[in-house]
């Protein structure tokens, strides 16, 4: 593998090279690419050429061997098939579009749930306000009734006093 890309932004080319060549030096054939920064990592290999080089005795590094295993499982874009690269790009774009739609739907659901919750809270607040007003009205009525009861009891007391006074006058008149 030959390393390309900027500092901390690696990009690799998978190449067939002589064992004695430096890592990023001269190579015989480029077999594909590997980009570890994408999620999931993007691997594109020409399976026919990889198999050819393995058949003639090429020794892959551990990393390239793991990429070859992924290629055999079908997790890698096969550059030997015509249009495979374009199909992989379309599939990746479709996956991204579906993920975006799912995220948007989730956000919409959360917004609906929050709106419903806010509506319920507002309804509960209105009900609490109505209950509070009803309690105040009852308290006012009770205080008015209490005042009326006090007035009535005062009137009853006065009436009793006046009866007693009349009775005492009548008894005093009789005694005389």
mmCIF file of C-alpha atoms in Angstrom:
data_model
loop_
_atom_site.group_PDB
_atom_site.id
_atom_site.type_symbol
_atom_site.label_atom_id
_atom_site.label_comp_id
_atom_site.label_asym_id
_atom_site.label_seq_id
_atom_site.Cartn_x
_atom_site.Cartn_y
_atom_site.Cartn_z
ATOM 1 C CA UNK A 1 0.000 0.000 0.000
ATOM 2 C CA UNK A 2 1.242 3.454 -0.890
ATOM 3 C CA UNK A 3 0.209 6.297 1.397
ATOM 4 C CA UNK A 4 -1.136 9.470 -0.145
ATOM 5 C CA UNK A 5 -3.187 12.373 1.195
ATOM 6 C CA UNK A 6 -2.462 15.175 3.631
ATOM 7 C CA UNK A 7 -1.191 14.952 7.172
ATOM 8 C CA UNK A 8 -3.732 13.065 9.319
ATOM 9 C CA UNK A 9 -5.891 12.507 6.191
ATOM 10 C CA UNK A 10 -4.489 9.258 4.744
ATOM 11 C CA UNK A 11 -5.519 7.705 1.465
ATOM 12 C CA UNK A 12 -3.886 4.524 0.171
ATOM 13 C CA UNK A 13 -3.243 2.925 -3.207
ATOM 14 C CA UNK A 14 -3.038 -0.853 -3.285
ATOM 15 C CA UNK A 15 -0.180 -1.710 -5.649
ATOM 16 C CA UNK A 16 1.869 -4.641 -6.877
ATOM 17 C CA UNK A 17 5.512 -3.772 -6.316
ATOM 18 C CA UNK A 18 8.911 -5.335 -5.948
ATOM 19 C CA UNK A 19 9.720 -6.239 -2.349
ATOM 20 C CA UNK A 20 12.902 -4.166 -2.483
ATOM 21 C CA UNK A 21 11.123 -0.919 -3.501
ATOM 22 C CA UNK A 22 10.393 1.717 -0.864
ATOM 23 C CA UNK A 23 6.818 2.045 0.408
ATOM 24 C CA UNK A 24 5.857 5.009 -1.743
ATOM 25 C CA UNK A 25 8.347 4.262 -4.500
ATOM 26 C CA UNK A 26 8.169 2.610 -7.889
ATOM 27 C CA UNK A 27 5.405 0.033 -8.433
ATOM 28 C CA UNK A 28 4.470 -2.444 -11.139
ATOM 29 C CA UNK A 29 0.687 -2.081 -11.198
ATOM 30 C CA UNK A 30 -2.002 -0.232 -9.276
ATOM 31 C CA UNK A 31 -4.671 -2.698 -8.081
ATOM 32 C CA UNK A 32 -7.082 -0.384 -6.259
ATOM 33 C CA UNK A 33 -7.567 2.132 -3.461
ATOM 34 C CA UNK A 34 -8.387 2.193 0.241
ATOM 35 C CA UNK A 35 -9.815 5.229 2.061
ATOM 36 C CA UNK A 36 -10.098 4.597 5.824
ATOM 37 C CA UNK A 37 -11.660 8.008 6.589
ATOM 38 C CA UNK A 38 -15.075 7.241 5.124
ATOM 39 C CA UNK A 39 -17.686 5.518 7.267
ATOM 40 C CA UNK A 40 -17.514 2.634 6.426
ATOM 41 C CA UNK A 41 -14.036 2.621 4.913
ATOM 42 C CA UNK A 42 -14.097 2.716 1.109
ATOM 43 C CA UNK A 43 -12.193 -0.102 -0.605
ATOM 44 C CA UNK A 44 -11.993 -0.482 -4.376
ATOM 45 C CA UNK A 45 -9.980 -3.361 -5.839
ATOM 46 C CA UNK A 46 -9.652 -4.996 -9.264
ATOM 47 C CA UNK A 47 -10.328 -8.587 -8.235
ATOM 48 C CA UNK A 48 -9.047 -10.138 -11.467
ATOM 49 C CA UNK A 49 -5.656 -8.456 -11.176
ATOM 50 C CA UNK A 50 -5.426 -9.174 -7.417
ATOM 51 C CA UNK A 51 -6.059 -12.891 -8.077
ATOM 52 C CA UNK A 52 -3.503 -12.866 -10.899
ATOM 53 C CA UNK A 53 -0.774 -11.395 -8.681
ATOM 54 C CA UNK A 54 -1.546 -13.830 -5.876
ATOM 55 C CA UNK A 55 -1.391 -16.734 -8.363
ATOM 56 C CA UNK A 56 2.095 -15.721 -9.520
ATOM 57 C CA UNK A 57 3.404 -15.593 -5.949
ATOM 58 C CA UNK A 58 2.838 -12.048 -4.703
ATOM 59 C CA UNK A 59 2.913 -11.783 -0.882
ATOM 60 C CA UNK A 60 0.301 -9.300 0.411
ATOM 61 C CA UNK A 61 0.856 -7.354 3.616
ATOM 62 C CA UNK A 62 -1.434 -8.087 6.559
ATOM 63 C CA UNK A 63 -3.587 -5.045 5.816
ATOM 64 C CA UNK A 64 -3.909 -5.870 2.119
ATOM 65 C CA UNK A 65 -4.710 -9.479 3.025
ATOM 66 C CA UNK A 66 -7.603 -8.283 5.203
ATOM 67 C CA UNK A 67 -8.815 -6.116 2.286
ATOM 68 C CA UNK A 68 -8.634 -9.142 -0.023
ATOM 69 C CA UNK A 69 -10.709 -11.173 2.446
ATOM 70 C CA UNK A 70 -13.302 -8.392 2.468
ATOM 71 C CA UNK A 71 -13.233 -8.400 -1.346
ATOM 72 C CA UNK A 72 -13.960 -12.140 -1.399
ATOM 73 C CA UNK A 73 -16.899 -11.642 0.986
ATOM 74 C CA UNK A 74 -18.303 -8.994 -1.352
ATOM 75 C CA UNK A 75 -17.792 -5.967 0.928
ATOM 76 C CA UNK A 76 -15.525 -4.252 -1.600
ATOM 77 C CA UNK A 77 -16.231 -2.525 -4.916
ATOM 78 C CA UNK A 78 -14.870 -4.775 -7.653
ATOM 79 C CA UNK A 79 -13.215 -2.611 -10.314
ATOM 80 C CA UNK A 80 -12.942 -5.539 -12.744
ATOM 81 C CA UNK A 81 -16.709 -5.420 -13.310
ATOM 82 C CA UNK A 82 -17.831 -2.795 -15.752
ATOM 83 C CA UNK A 83 -19.855 -0.027 -14.114
ATOM 84 C CA UNK A 84 -19.201 -1.391 -10.619
ATOM 85 C CA UNK A 85 -17.627 1.872 -9.496
ATOM 86 C CA UNK A 86 -20.631 3.891 -10.672
ATOM 87 C CA UNK A 87 -23.034 1.387 -9.102
ATOM 88 C CA UNK A 88 -21.154 1.602 -5.807
ATOM 89 C CA UNK A 89 -21.340 5.401 -5.862
ATOM 90 C CA UNK A 90 -25.074 5.248 -6.567
ATOM 91 C CA UNK A 91 -25.591 2.696 -3.781
ATOM 92 C CA UNK A 92 -23.619 4.844 -1.356
ATOM 93 C CA UNK A 93 -25.599 7.938 -2.365
ATOM 94 C CA UNK A 94 -28.846 5.985 -1.892
ATOM 95 C CA UNK A 95 -27.747 4.828 1.562
ATOM 96 C CA UNK A 96 -26.893 8.383 2.517
ATOM 97 C CA UNK A 97 -30.249 9.639 1.186
ATOM 98 C CA UNK A 98 -32.138 6.973 3.161
ATOM 99 C CA UNK A 99 -30.180 7.794 6.310
ATOM 100 C CA UNK A 100 -30.975 11.513 5.841
ATOM 101 C CA UNK A 101 -34.679 10.734 5.330
ATOM 102 C CA UNK A 102 -34.726 8.536 8.420
ATOM 103 C CA UNK A 103 -33.035 11.300 10.436
ATOM 104 C CA UNK A 104 -35.528 13.888 9.145
ATOM 105 C CA UNK A 105 -38.447 11.582 9.987
ATOM 106 C CA UNK A 106 -37.061 11.066 13.481
ATOM 107 C CA UNK A 107 -36.696 14.824 13.968
ATOM 108 C CA UNK A 108 -40.264 15.353 12.729
ATOM 109 C CA UNK A 109 -41.549 12.728 15.185
ATOM 110 C CA UNK A 110 -39.682 14.394 18.030
ATOM 111 C CA UNK A 111 -41.151 17.771 17.047
ATOM 112 C CA UNK A 112 -44.674 16.283 16.961
ATOM 113 C CA UNK A 113 -44.139 14.663 20.355
ATOM 114 C CA UNK A 114 -42.861 17.933 21.822
ATOM 115 C CA UNK A 115 -45.820 19.856 20.337
ATOM 116 C CA UNK A 116 -48.261 17.312 21.767
ATOM 117 C CA UNK A 117 -46.567 17.513 25.153
ATOM 118 C CA UNK A 118 -46.694 21.326 25.095
ATOM 119 C CA UNK A 119 -50.383 21.189 24.117
ATOM 120 C CA UNK A 120 -51.127 18.811 26.991
ATOM 121 C CA UNK A 121 -49.222 21.045 29.413
ATOM 122 C CA UNK A 122 -51.168 24.100 28.209
ATOM 123 C CA UNK A 123 -54.437 22.199 28.610
ATOM 124 C CA UNK A 124 -53.447 21.120 32.122
ATOM 125 C CA UNK A 125 -52.496 24.717 32.977
ATOM 126 C CA UNK A 126 -55.897 25.960 31.743
ATOM 127 C CA UNK A 127 -57.673 23.307 33.805
ATOM 128 C CA UNK A 128 -55.622 24.244 36.862
ATOM 129 C CA UNK A 129 -56.466 27.916 36.284
ATOM 130 C CA UNK A 130 -60.182 27.072 35.992
ATOM 131 C CA UNK A 131 -60.002 25.010 39.176
ATOM 132 C CA UNK A 132 -58.241 27.875 40.958
ATOM 133 C CA UNK A 133 -60.900 30.353 39.792
ATOM 134 C CA UNK A 134 -63.636 27.962 40.944
ATOM 135 C CA UNK A 135 -61.962 27.646 44.356
ATOM 136 C CA UNK A 136 -61.732 31.437 44.650
ATOM 137 C CA UNK A 137 -65.406 31.774 43.694
ATOM 138 C CA UNK A 138 -66.368 29.131 46.262
ATOM 139 C CA UNK A 139 -64.260 30.873 48.880
ATOM 140 C CA UNK A 140 -65.933 34.187 48.086
ATOM 141 C CA UNK A 141 -69.362 32.558 48.243
ATOM 142 C CA UNK A 142 -68.453 30.913 51.506
ATOM 143 C CA UNK A 143 -67.240 34.200 52.932
ATOM 144 C CA UNK A 144 -70.432 35.914 51.726
ATOM 145 C CA UNK A 145 -72.488 33.106 53.219
ATOM 146 C CA UNK A 146 -70.439 33.423 56.391
ATOM 147 C CA UNK A 147 -71.158 37.145 56.488
ATOM 148 C CA UNK A 148 -74.831 36.479 55.807
ATOM 149 C CA UNK A 149 -74.828 33.823 58.494
ATOM 150 C CA UNK A 150 -73.182 36.243 60.894
ATOM 151 C CA UNK A 151 -75.742 38.894 60.021
ATOM 152 C CA UNK A 152 -78.523 36.355 60.412
ATOM 153 C CA UNK A 153 -77.146 35.196 63.751
ATOM 154 C CA UNK A 154 -76.795 38.813 64.867
ATOM 155 C CA UNK A 155 -80.384 39.480 63.813
ATOM 156 C CA UNK A 156 -81.468 36.325 65.637
ATOM 157 C CA UNK A 157 -79.619 37.484 68.731
ATOM 158 C CA UNK A 158 -81.204 40.913 68.472
ATOM 159 C CA UNK A 159 -84.601 39.317 67.989
ATOM 160 C CA UNK A 160 -84.004 37.139 71.032
ATOM 161 C CA UNK A 161 -82.836 40.089 73.063
ATOM 162 C CA UNK A 162 -85.861 42.067 72.001
ATOM 163 C CA UNK A 163 -88.107 39.086 72.918
ATOM 164 C CA UNK A 164 -86.399 38.808 76.258
ATOM 165 C CA UNK A 165 -86.729 42.516 76.747
ATOM 166 C CA UNK A 166 -90.414 42.368 75.855
ATOM 167 C CA UNK A 167 -90.907 39.374 78.129
ATOM 168 C CA UNK A 168 -89.091 41.100 80.948
ATOM 169 C CA UNK A 169 -91.245 44.203 80.391
ATOM 170 C CA UNK A 170 -94.360 42.079 80.406
ATOM 171 C CA UNK A 171 -93.305 40.347 83.602
ATOM 172 C CA UNK A 172 -92.390 43.655 85.210
ATOM 173 C CA UNK A 173 -95.792 45.060 84.136
ATOM 174 C CA UNK A 174 -97.498 42.058 85.645
ATOM 175 C CA UNK A 175 -95.638 42.422 88.886
ATOM 176 C CA UNK A 176 -96.738 45.966 89.239
#
